[in-house]
Amino acid sequence: MTGKEGGAERLFRYYPKDFGALAVKVVHMDLTFDVYDGHTRVVSALTAETLDAPLASLSLNARDLDILSVACEGYTVADTYDREAAALTVTFDPPVPPRTRFTLNTETICRPSSHILEGLYYDGTCPMGPPIQITQCQQWGFQRLVPCLDDMTAKCTYTTAIVADDGYTNLISNGDPAGPRYYLGLGRSVQEYRNTTTPMAPYLFFLGVGCYDTYRREFEYPDGRTFSLELLAKPGSDAEAAERALDVLADAVMWVHLFTGPERYRDEGTRRELWRLTRVRDEAKRSGDRTALEESRKALAGLVATITPGYAYTGSVYREIAMQNSDFGGMENVGNTTIAANRLMPYPEATDPAFEYMVRVKVHEYYHNENGSEVTGRSPFEIWLNEAVTVHIENQHHAFFFGEAYSRLQTVLDLLDPDAGTLVLDRGAGSMPIEPNGFNDPNDLITGVTYVKAPEFVRMIETLIGKETFVEGLALYHDRFRHANASTGDWIRCMEEVSGEDFSGMAAVWLKEKEYPVLTVTPAYDSTARRFTLTYRQSRSPGGRLWEFPFRFALVDADGREIADRTIRIADEEGEVALDGVDRPAFLSLNRGYSFYGRAAYRPPEDELYLQVLKDADIVGRFTAFRALADREMLRLLEDPNAAVSSRFADLCTGLLADDRLMEEAGGQFLTIFPSVDDERFAHRYRALYDAREKILAAVAARNTDTLLSVYRRAATPTHGGAGYLEDKAAAIRRRQRKNACLAILATLDTPEVHRLIAGQFREATAATDRLTAFRLLLESSAPERLEILAAFSAESAESPIAWESFLGTVAGSDCDDLVTILREIESSPAFAIEQADQQRALYGRFALNRKRSLETEEGRTYLAEILRRLTPVNEYSTVRALDAFAFIDAMEPRHRAPAVGVLADLLSSIDPGAHPAVYNNARRFLLGAPEAVRAYETEHGEIPALRGLAP
């Protein structure tokens, strides 16, 4: 659709006005799916109720269906199907009276796809049997299954019957089984489900027929209530890994029950004792110790009666189902969560980031049972509301097991990452607000803005009203809108109601505008009056409005002791904070804990930054001080390529890696030196930035080789666990980060001795992260055997989908002169499948963001152009994510701008805007955000037709 919006050509396919109230209230759907290899016959009885007026016609969403019959008892109906508009219009004679229930019966056929990962699609093949078929309905996949009102407000109950081949081990849908699976004969069988407790939005519907290894575990609440946890893994899966995955899931379910809810911050000691006792009880169940089991159950029942716990699951079975091909890592489906098969379990081939993702996705999708399923946003414009609160809870769960400092620093690194960090992309040409003006496809809303910026907005609200008040507001929201839909305003009003605060103005800017505030601060100290003054001035939003946000800062003495710690609400353009009766601080700790989403601008003396890196009690303050020193060092090298690296900074890096306490708390991620600077002259000169960072690391290695080797060996020494499975894994991950940070620095020496060290880790590593790190370092080195190792490791990795995904991403993100040649060879491998979304993301997406290769070299641009053209008809979502590489064309070196525009111009000329609106419109938005580069291109090549009539 490229119609007109307000007199101008639409840049988006959908706008808020396209989502109004439904013509009827949907009550129930009774569905039968008769599944075959190439098609599914669907019989639907949709029961709805008219509103205050007679209903003469009803338009249903129906995409790519064959309509066999339409009927309604008591009425004569006529139907018209507009396949292009995906609309089935039914007229009633006579009209259905007001406040009257009616049931619309349809019989249709839908067909599974091999690459459209929405609706019903193929997800592999059963061993010696039929193809696995699963659904993905977010946001409008349900209309690919059956005529419906595919709207988030069309919440209703469901009964579902699945008829399918006997060869399938599992026939799955939402709700509890309505009885055992029964056989019809002729190789067909039936399984029925009832989803009648929680009315469900259509996008949460799930259907799956497949062959899985099924693992089960009873989950028992402290009060004795039980339900079943199920893990449906791909055939031939690792039973031990599956049991570990169920342990992680059980921990997530119990953690949500004990550590969320309206009184989350009361009775902390009791909650932790309940947590401990549940583990004692579960171990007694496993070992068969009846005495310990009875004692622990009695103690748990008594203790849990003294607190108000959080959410408890309402079904009899909660499943996690492996999906091999998906645009998403996980998708909640009311009782059935689909999780990317490569992230379902703690596989031996899984990297540490993949393991952490597994932990996160399990609690994230489970918590959606309350936040998203029981309470649902009103339209796709409120997807952020479902996701941001859920990510906020996910982050708290992660911090519980991995440590608050480590977890928060990880989020801050996600914010600051110059390749795909949210702060960077939020100022790019393709960025949209949390609640955008429009979108082309709901998948446009599945971005870092929704999953990182929006949760930071939620966290800022929590900071302003306090944690205790925040959980009260969240509980009010969940209680008030349970089994219903809620708007952004509804959530805000709940927070205002419990706190007495006004957040309407704050929300209006944060949710509706792009970018973020920069807070410039200036300190002053009057030693006579012992008065400290901090003046501040904030930047305005792109729309010229003022931001509101919490700002936490501290005055700290030379020993790291806090003189004062304050959190204030910034709402004015400029102001002053005065603290009386305080000593002069040795340094300032600003934006502690990253209290607001944005940047604090302050340039203290270098000595203060060095002191802060060593002494600040706030891990974010320590890291931002380190980052500021790295930024200054990088900028000095960029301005003078012949300059030597500061020995003081090089020694600081080594000293931080040698600091056992810091590394145990924050992990080796603390020593992240981004190839970036804040100075706009160099911010998007990707090759120069990368080389400057390598120069710093080489200087660190040259000055401190022996110390780095010592720290490397110390970090490689295993330690004894015992704290718990996740806690022990978290400690091991932090140690590996430290070890591999040392190895990456040593690798810059590129000597035969270092090659042997790296090759030794590659050959002997037992952890996937250690092996992949060593592989990447060898690939980027001058080691004579690098291509031989590449070929062998490629063949080995291709044997496992988990290892293959990691291999692709590692190679695509590496830096070597023959990278494009290597990637073309990998693409030609029989193991590479372009229709698999995980492989698209790993190879194509990672290469696109490798801008020093993909945008700053001619062969990289040629290859990227080929990728985008080839990927667009296969997967729009993956293509749109790859387009993020073009977020800052105008900020690149002039010699690269017009060629980068050429890649997008070529893409626009090769695709049908009607068939691929998300790619087409997003590519245009990136070009509109680069007017200088477009002018340079058009001067040489002529007008870009796709931009005709559009103003930047």
PDB file of N, CA and C in Angstrom, residues 606-607 610-611 645-653 703:
ATOM      1  N   GLU A 606      41.882  14.325  33.668  1.00  0.00           N
ATOM      2  CA  GLU A 606      42.217  12.919  33.443  1.00  0.00           C
ATOM      3  C   GLU A 606      42.502  12.190  34.746  1.00  0.00           C
ATOM      4  N   ASP A 607      43.150  12.871  35.692  1.00  0.00           N
ATOM      5  CA  ASP A 607      43.483  12.224  36.970  1.00  0.00           C
ATOM      6  C   ASP A 607      42.211  11.777  37.699  1.00  0.00           C
ATOM      7  N   TYR A 610      40.996   8.505  36.134  1.00  0.00           N
ATOM      8  CA  TYR A 610      41.788   7.354  36.559  1.00  0.00           C
ATOM      9  C   TYR A 610      41.415   6.938  37.980  1.00  0.00           C
ATOM     10  N   LEU A 611      41.211   7.917  38.856  1.00  0.00           N
ATOM     11  CA  LEU A 611      40.824   7.605  40.224  1.00  0.00           C
ATOM     12  C   LEU A 611      39.448   6.948  40.258  1.00  0.00           C
ATOM     13  N   VAL A 645      50.688   5.184  21.959  1.00  0.00           N
ATOM     14  CA  VAL A 645      49.646   4.922  22.957  1.00  0.00           C
ATOM     15  C   VAL A 645      50.176   5.286  24.337  1.00  0.00           C
ATOM     16  N   SER A 646      49.339   5.912  25.143  1.00  0.00           N
ATOM     17  CA  SER A 646      49.712   6.286  26.504  1.00  0.00           C
ATOM     18  C   SER A 646      50.071   5.060  27.321  1.00  0.00           C
ATOM     19  N   SER A 647      51.263   5.065  27.914  1.00  0.00           N
ATOM     20  CA  SER A 647      51.670   3.937  28.756  1.00  0.00           C
ATOM     21  C   SER A 647      50.804   3.849  30.001  1.00  0.00           C
ATOM     22  N   ARG A 648      50.340   4.987  30.480  1.00  0.00           N
ATOM     23  CA  ARG A 648      49.474   4.981  31.669  1.00  0.00           C
ATOM     24  C   ARG A 648      48.171   4.249  31.372  1.00  0.00           C
ATOM     25  N   PHE A 649      47.594   4.525  30.205  1.00  0.00           N
ATOM     26  CA  PHE A 649      46.325   3.867  29.868  1.00  0.00           C
ATOM     27  C   PHE A 649      46.568   2.381  29.600  1.00  0.00           C
ATOM     28  N   ALA A 650      47.664   2.048  28.944  1.00  0.00           N
ATOM     29  CA  ALA A 650      47.963   0.638  28.676  1.00  0.00           C
ATOM     30  C   ALA A 650      48.112  -0.133  29.979  1.00  0.00           C
ATOM     31  N   ASP A 651      48.782   0.467  30.950  1.00  0.00           N
ATOM     32  CA  ASP A 651      48.963  -0.203  32.237  1.00  0.00           C
ATOM     33  C   ASP A 651      47.640  -0.294  33.002  1.00  0.00           C
ATOM     34  N   LEU A 652      46.793   0.707  32.837  1.00  0.00           N
ATOM     35  CA  LEU A 652      45.487   0.650  33.481  1.00  0.00           C
ATOM     36  C   LEU A 652      44.699  -0.560  32.977  1.00  0.00           C
ATOM     37  N   CYS A 653      44.717  -0.777  31.681  1.00  0.00           N
ATOM     38  CA  CYS A 653      43.991  -1.912  31.107  1.00  0.00           C
ATOM     39  C   CYS A 653      44.474  -3.221  31.716  1.00  0.00           C
ATOM     40  N   ARG A 703      53.563  -3.987  26.291  1.00  0.00           N
ATOM     41  CA  ARG A 703      54.082  -3.516  27.575  1.00  0.00           C
ATOM     42  C   ARG A 703      53.924  -4.548  28.689  1.00  0.00           C
TER      43      ARG A 703
END
